[in-house]
XYZ file of C-alpha atoms in Angstrom:
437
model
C -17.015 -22.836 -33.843
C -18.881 -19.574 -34.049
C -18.856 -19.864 -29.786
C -15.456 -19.673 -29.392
C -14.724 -17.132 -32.790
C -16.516 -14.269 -31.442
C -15.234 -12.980 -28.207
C -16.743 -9.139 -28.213
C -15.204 -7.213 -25.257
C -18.393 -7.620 -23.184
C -17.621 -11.772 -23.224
C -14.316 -10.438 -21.414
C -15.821 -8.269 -18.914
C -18.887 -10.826 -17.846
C -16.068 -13.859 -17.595
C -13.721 -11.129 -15.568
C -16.319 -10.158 -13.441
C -16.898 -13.729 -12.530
C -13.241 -14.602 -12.148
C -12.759 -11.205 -10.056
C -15.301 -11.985 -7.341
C -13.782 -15.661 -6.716
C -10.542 -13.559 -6.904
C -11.566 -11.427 -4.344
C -13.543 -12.805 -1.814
C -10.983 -15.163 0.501
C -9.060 -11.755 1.128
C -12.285 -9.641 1.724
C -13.480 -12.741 4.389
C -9.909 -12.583 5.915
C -10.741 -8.938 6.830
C -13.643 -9.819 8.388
C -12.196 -12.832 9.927
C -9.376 -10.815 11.670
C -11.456 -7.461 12.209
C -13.570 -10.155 14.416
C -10.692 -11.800 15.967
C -8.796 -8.732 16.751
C -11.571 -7.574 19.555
C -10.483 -11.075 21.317
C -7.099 -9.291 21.959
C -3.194 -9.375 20.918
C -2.376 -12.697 21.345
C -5.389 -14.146 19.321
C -5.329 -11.932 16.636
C -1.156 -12.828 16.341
C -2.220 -16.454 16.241
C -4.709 -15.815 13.561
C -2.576 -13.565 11.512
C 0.734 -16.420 11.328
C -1.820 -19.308 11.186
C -3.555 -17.975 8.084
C -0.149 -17.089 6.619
C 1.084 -20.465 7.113
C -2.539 -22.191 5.074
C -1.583 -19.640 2.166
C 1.286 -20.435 1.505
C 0.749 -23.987 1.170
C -2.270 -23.403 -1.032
C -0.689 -20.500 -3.332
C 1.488 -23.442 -4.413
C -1.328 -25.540 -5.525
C -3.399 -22.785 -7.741
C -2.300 -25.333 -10.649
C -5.546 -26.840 -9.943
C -7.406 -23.901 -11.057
C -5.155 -22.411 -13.481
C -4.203 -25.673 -15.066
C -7.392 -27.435 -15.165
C -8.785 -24.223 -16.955
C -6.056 -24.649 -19.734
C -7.158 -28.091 -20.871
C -10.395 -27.982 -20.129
C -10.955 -24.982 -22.081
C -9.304 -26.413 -25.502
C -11.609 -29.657 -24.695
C -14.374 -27.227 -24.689
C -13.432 -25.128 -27.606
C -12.873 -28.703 -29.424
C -17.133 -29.317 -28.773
C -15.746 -32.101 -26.261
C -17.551 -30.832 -22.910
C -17.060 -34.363 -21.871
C -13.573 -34.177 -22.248
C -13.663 -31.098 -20.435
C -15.658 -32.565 -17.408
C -13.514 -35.347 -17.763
C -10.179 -32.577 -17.061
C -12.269 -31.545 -13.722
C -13.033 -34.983 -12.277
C -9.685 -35.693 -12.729
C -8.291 -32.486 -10.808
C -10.627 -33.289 -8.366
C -8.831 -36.668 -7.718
C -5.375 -34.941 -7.405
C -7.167 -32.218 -5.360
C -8.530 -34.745 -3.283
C -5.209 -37.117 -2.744
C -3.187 -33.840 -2.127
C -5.770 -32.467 0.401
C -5.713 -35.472 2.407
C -1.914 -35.765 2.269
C -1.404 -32.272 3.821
C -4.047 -32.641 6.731
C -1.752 -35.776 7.635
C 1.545 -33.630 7.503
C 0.432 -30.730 8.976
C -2.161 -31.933 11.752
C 0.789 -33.691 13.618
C 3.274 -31.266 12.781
C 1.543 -27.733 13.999
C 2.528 -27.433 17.254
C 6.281 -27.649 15.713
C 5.997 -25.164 12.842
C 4.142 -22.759 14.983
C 7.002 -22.607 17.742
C 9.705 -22.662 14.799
C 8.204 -19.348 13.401
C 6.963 -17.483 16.879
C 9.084 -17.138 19.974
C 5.778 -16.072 21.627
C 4.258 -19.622 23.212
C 0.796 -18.315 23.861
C 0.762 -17.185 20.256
C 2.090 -20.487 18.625
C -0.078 -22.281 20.732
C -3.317 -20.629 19.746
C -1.910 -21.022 16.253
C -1.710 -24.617 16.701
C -4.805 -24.494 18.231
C -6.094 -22.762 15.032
C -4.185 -24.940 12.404
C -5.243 -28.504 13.622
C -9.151 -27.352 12.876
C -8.614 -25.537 9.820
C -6.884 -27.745 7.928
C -9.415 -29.901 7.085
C -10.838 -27.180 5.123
C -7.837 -27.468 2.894
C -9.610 -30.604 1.098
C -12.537 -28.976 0.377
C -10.254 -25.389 -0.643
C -8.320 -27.419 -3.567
C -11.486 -29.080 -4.458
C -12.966 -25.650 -5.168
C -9.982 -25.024 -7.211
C -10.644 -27.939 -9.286
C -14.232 -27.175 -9.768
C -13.100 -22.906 -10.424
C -11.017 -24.397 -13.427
C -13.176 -26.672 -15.171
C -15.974 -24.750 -14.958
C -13.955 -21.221 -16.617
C -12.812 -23.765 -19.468
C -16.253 -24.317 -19.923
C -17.045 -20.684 -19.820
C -19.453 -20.935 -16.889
C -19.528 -17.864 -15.218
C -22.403 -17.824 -12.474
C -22.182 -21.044 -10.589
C -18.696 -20.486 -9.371
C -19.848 -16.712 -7.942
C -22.755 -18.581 -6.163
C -20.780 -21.520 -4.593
C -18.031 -19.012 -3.443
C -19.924 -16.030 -2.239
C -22.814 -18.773 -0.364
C -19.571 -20.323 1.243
C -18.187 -17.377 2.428
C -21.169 -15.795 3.215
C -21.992 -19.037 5.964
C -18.638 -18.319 7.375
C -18.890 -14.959 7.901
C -22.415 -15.204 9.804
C -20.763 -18.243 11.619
C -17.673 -16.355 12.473
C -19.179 -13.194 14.296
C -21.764 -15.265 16.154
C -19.043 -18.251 17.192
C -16.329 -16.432 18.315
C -18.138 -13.837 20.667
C -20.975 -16.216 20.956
C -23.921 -14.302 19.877
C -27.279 -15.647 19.280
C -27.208 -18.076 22.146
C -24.129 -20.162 20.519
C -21.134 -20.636 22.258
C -18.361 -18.584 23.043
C -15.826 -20.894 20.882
C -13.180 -17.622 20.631
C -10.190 -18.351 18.236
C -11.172 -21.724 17.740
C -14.842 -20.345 16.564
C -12.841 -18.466 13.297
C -11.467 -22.067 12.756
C -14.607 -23.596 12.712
C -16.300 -21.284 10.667
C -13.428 -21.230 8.163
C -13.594 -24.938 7.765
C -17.705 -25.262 7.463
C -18.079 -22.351 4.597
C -15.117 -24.250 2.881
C -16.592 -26.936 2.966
C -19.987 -26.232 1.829
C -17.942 -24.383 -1.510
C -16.261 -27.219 -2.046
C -19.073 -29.862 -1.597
C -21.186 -27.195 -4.122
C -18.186 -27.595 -6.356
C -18.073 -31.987 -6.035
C -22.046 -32.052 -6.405
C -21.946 -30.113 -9.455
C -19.248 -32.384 -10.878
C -21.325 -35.130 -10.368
C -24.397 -34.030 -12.189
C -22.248 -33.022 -15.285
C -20.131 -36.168 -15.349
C -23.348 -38.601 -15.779
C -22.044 -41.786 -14.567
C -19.825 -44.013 -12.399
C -17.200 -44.867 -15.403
C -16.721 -40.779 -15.874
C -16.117 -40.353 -12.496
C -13.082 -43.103 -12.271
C -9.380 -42.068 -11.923
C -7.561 -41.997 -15.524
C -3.914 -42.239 -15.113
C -3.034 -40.683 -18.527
C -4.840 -37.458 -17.951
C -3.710 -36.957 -14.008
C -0.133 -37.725 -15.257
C -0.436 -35.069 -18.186
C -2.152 -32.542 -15.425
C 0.793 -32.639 -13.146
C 3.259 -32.497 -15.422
C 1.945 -29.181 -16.312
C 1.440 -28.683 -12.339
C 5.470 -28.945 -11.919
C 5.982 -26.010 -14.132
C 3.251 -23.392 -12.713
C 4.364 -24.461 -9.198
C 8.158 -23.629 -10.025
C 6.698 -20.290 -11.616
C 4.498 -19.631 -8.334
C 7.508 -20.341 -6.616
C 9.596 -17.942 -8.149
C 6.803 -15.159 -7.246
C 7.137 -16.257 -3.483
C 10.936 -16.014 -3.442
C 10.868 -12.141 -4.787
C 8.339 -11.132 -2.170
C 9.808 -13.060 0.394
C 13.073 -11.921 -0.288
C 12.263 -7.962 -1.046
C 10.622 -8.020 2.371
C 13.675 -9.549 4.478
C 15.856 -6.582 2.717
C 13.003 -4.056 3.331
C 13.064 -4.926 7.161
C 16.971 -4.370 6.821
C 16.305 -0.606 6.325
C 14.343 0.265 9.293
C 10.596 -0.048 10.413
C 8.909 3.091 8.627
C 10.739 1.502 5.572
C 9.730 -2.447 5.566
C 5.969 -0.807 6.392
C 6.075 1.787 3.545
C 7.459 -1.165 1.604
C 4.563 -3.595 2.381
C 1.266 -0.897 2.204
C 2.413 -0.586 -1.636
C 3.274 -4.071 -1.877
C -0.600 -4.997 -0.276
C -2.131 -2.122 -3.074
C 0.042 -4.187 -5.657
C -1.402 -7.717 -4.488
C -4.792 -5.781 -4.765
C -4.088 -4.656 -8.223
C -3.034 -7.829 -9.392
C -6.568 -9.171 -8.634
C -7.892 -6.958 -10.719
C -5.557 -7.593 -13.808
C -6.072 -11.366 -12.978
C -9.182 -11.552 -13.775
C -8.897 -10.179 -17.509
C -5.856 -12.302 -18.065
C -8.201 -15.271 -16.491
C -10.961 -14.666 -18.924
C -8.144 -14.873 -21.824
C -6.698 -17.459 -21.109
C -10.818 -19.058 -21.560
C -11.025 -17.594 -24.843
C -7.872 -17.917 -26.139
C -7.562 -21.512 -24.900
C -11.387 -22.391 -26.578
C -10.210 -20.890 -29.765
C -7.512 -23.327 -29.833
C -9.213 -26.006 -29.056
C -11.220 -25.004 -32.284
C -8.788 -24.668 -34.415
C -10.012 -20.626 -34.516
C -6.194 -19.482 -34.860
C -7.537 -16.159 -36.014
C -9.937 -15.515 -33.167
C -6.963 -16.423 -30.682
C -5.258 -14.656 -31.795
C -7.958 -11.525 -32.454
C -8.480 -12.437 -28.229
C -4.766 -12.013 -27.377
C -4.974 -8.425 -28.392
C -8.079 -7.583 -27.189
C -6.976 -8.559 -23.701
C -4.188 -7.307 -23.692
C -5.919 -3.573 -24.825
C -8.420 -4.246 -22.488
C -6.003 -4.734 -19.336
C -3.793 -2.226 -20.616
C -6.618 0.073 -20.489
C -7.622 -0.689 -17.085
C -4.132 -0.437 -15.692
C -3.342 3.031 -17.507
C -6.266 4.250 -15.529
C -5.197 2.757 -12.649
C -1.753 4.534 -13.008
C -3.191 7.862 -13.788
C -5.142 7.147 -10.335
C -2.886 5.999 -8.207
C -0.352 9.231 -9.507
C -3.366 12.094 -9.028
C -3.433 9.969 -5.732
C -0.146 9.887 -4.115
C -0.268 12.415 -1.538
C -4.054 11.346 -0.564
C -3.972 7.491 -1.082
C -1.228 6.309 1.606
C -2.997 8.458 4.631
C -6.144 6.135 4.335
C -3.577 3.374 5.692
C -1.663 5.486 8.153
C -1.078 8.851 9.424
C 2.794 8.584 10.425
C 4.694 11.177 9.556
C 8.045 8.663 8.989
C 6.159 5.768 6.735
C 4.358 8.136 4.523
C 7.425 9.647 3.503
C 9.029 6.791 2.914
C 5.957 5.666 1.066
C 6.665 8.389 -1.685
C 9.571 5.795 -3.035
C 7.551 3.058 -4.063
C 4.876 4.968 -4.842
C 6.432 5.773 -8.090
C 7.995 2.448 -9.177
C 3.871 0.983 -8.573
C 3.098 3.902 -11.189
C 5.309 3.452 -13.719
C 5.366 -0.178 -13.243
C 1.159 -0.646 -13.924
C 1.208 -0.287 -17.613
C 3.798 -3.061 -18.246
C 2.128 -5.330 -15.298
C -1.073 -4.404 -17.859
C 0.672 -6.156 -21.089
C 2.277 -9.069 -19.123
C -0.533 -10.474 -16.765
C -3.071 -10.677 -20.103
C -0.142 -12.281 -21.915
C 0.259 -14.674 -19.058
C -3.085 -15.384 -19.726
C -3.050 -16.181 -23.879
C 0.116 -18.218 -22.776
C -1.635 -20.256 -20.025
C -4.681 -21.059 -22.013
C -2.257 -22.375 -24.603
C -0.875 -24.576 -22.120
C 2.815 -22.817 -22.879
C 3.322 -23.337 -19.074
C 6.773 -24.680 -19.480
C 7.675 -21.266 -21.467
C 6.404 -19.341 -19.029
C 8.180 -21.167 -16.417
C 11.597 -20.614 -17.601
C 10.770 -17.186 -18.571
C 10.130 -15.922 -14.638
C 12.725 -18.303 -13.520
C 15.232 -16.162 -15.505
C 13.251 -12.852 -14.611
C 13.740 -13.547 -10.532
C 17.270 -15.037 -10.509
C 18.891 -13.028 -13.354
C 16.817 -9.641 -12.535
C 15.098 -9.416 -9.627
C 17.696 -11.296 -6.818
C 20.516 -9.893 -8.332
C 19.107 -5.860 -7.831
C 17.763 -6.631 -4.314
C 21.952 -8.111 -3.408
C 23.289 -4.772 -4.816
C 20.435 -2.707 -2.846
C 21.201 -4.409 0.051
C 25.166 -4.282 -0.009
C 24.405 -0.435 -1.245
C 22.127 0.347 0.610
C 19.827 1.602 -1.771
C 16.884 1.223 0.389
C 13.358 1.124 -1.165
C 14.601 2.386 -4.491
C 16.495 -0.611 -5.036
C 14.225 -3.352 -3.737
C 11.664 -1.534 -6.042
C 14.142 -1.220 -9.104
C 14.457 -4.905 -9.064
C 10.611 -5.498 -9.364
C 10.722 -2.971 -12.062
C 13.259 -5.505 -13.854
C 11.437 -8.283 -12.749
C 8.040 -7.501 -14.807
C 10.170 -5.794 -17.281
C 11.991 -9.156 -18.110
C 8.746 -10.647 -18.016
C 7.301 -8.279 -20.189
C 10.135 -9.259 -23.045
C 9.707 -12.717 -22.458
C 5.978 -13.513 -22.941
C 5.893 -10.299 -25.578
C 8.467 -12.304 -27.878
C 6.833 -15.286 -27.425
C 3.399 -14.156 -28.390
C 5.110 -12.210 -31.427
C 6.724 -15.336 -32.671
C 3.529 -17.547 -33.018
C 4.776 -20.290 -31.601
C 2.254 -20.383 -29.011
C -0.444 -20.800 -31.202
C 0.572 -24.225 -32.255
């Protein structure tokens, strides 16, 4: 009991910290990854650039595995059940498992297909191909790691997660550099090198993540399917993938009616939108280490320490986003010329500029109340509640900007509403108390 009932702010800031560096590496590596790449020439670094698109998308939809898994695990955990908890991650790993072997049979056959239905280019969607077919069997080992991420937060382990990712990584991006130019005396694999290297660091993470599992689980009869718990885990999956969902559709959708208003505009549109994505990392990883907490408290019956967690997260990432705010507004005129020096995009950067301002301090309040609400498994709440943010907000603002033609103020004024909806909805809901039981 007295684990879960004191949660002083440096608890948050050591569990951030961990959840911010598994945040944060992938995109950091597909820097590198395309920085290396891009010296092949145009039509590899195009290949790499849709191909990589095309593997996130498919696993964005499946970071139920993670965020999920940490939900129950961490009331089994706050319960004194770490069995139970384990238990939550071998059974993850199953469904991580099954749906990783069910995509590498979809998408092996059909890459040559997508890749020509979303490039007119054939060299490009060929390479692409090329790149997809080898890569994909890292996607086993990716939702694997996901597994092993959420289990091991509910449990409140913070280093071995760092180490698996970062060693992973790390492999790849020695592997990467030396395979695709062929340094060292290896060969000169090219695109096909970043493929390879992508799929061995993956693995290794996920194998880090299996082995682990193992070792905690004890013996063969912990390590069997249970139907029950699987069944329970994806019924909770159906709700955060609908909410993902909803996420894709507004970005997806704001940058189709960006690219309606000219090229300085959809670019100005997505350098904020990639700052954003960047932010969001960063306010992740507090709401991540809430919903821990929050979701261990429960699991304790400590009602009064969730609840004494709920508003220290939210200060805490309301904090770091009103400093991020005051940064990014002393910034504006300095900030956007580290991206670009056009004359045309960094005006029409000045637009969004100020919606990202004014819209950090709310994004502050609703991504650590996302997190008290997802580590009180009130998925299906928080389901409905961005449903009705995108299609009664969000869609309906980016119609009128487009028939309008509003421009950037408009596709930003309905992301405004978006998170300001949002904000309403999970603020009620965590007012009401409902959550906590």
């Amino acid at each position: 009991m007295s684990a879960v009932a004191a949660s002083p702010p440096t608890r948050f800031l050591r569990l951030a910290g961990s959840a911010l560096v598994v945040l944060i590496a992938p995109p950091l590596y597909l820097m590198l990854d395309l920085a290396v790449v891009g010296r092949l020439g145009g039509t590899e670094f195009a290949a790499l650039t849709v191909a990589t698109l095309v593997l996130a998308m498919v696993s964005t939809q499946l970071t139920f595995l993670a965020y999920g898994t940490t939900a129950r695990s961490a009331r089994a955990f706050g319960a004194g059940d770490r069995a139970a908890a384990v238990r939550e991650g071998v059974q993850a790993g199953w469904i991580a498992a099954g749906v990783g072997a069910l995509i590498v049979a979809v998408v092996y056959p059909l890459a040559p297909s997508v890749m020509r239905a979303l490039v007119p280019d054939d060299d490009v969607a060929a390479a692409a191909a090329s790149w997809v077919r080898i890569a994909v069997f890292g996607v086993p080992p990716i939702l694997l790691s996901m597994a092993g991420n959420g289990w091991m937060r509910g449990v409140q382990e913070a280093r071995r997660p760092v180490r698996y990712v970062t060693v992973g990584l790390g492999v790849s991006a020695v592997l990467c550099v030396v395979l695709v130019h062929g340094l060292a005396g290896a060969p000169q694999l090219g695109l096909a090198g970043s493929a390879v290297s992508n799929l061995v660091g993956q693995g290794l993470t996920g194998g880090a993540f299996v082995v682990h599992l193992v070792r905690e689980s004890g013996s063969g009869a912990a390590l069997r399917p249970d139907w029950p718990v699987m069944r329970a885990q994806l019924t909770m999956a159906r709700d955060l993938i609908l909410r993902s969902a909803s996420f894709q559709i507004c970005f997806v959708s704001a940058a189709a009616v960006a690219a309606r208003f000219g090229v300085a505009q959809v670019a100005a549109h997505q350098l904020v939108l990639q700052l954003w994505e960047f932010i969001a990392l960063l306010l992740d990883s507090l709401a991540v280490a809430a919903q821990q907490l929050v979701g261990a408290a429960l699991g304790a019956g400590a009602f009064a320490a969730a609840r004494s967690d709920a508003r220290r997260a939210t200060l805490l990432s309301l904090g770091l986003s009103g400093l991020l705010a005051v940064g990014f507004a002393a910034g504006a005129a300095v900030i956007p010329r580290i991206f670009t020096d056009d004359a045309e995009i960094l005006a029409a950067t000045r637009t969004p500029w100020w919606f990202l301002v004014a819209m950090l301090p709310i994004a502050g309040i609703v991504f650590a109340l996302d997190g008290v609400l997802l580590g009180a498994g009130d998925v299906a709440y928080l389901r409905t509640a961005t449903l009705l943010g995108a299609l009664g907000g969000f869609l309906p603002c980016i119609r009128l900007s487009l028939v309008f033609d509003w421009g950037l103020a408009g596709i930003w004024t309905g992301l405004l509403v978006f998170m300001g909806a949002r904000w309403a909805a999970v603020g009620l809901r965590v007012r009401s108390g409902s959550w906590v039981r």
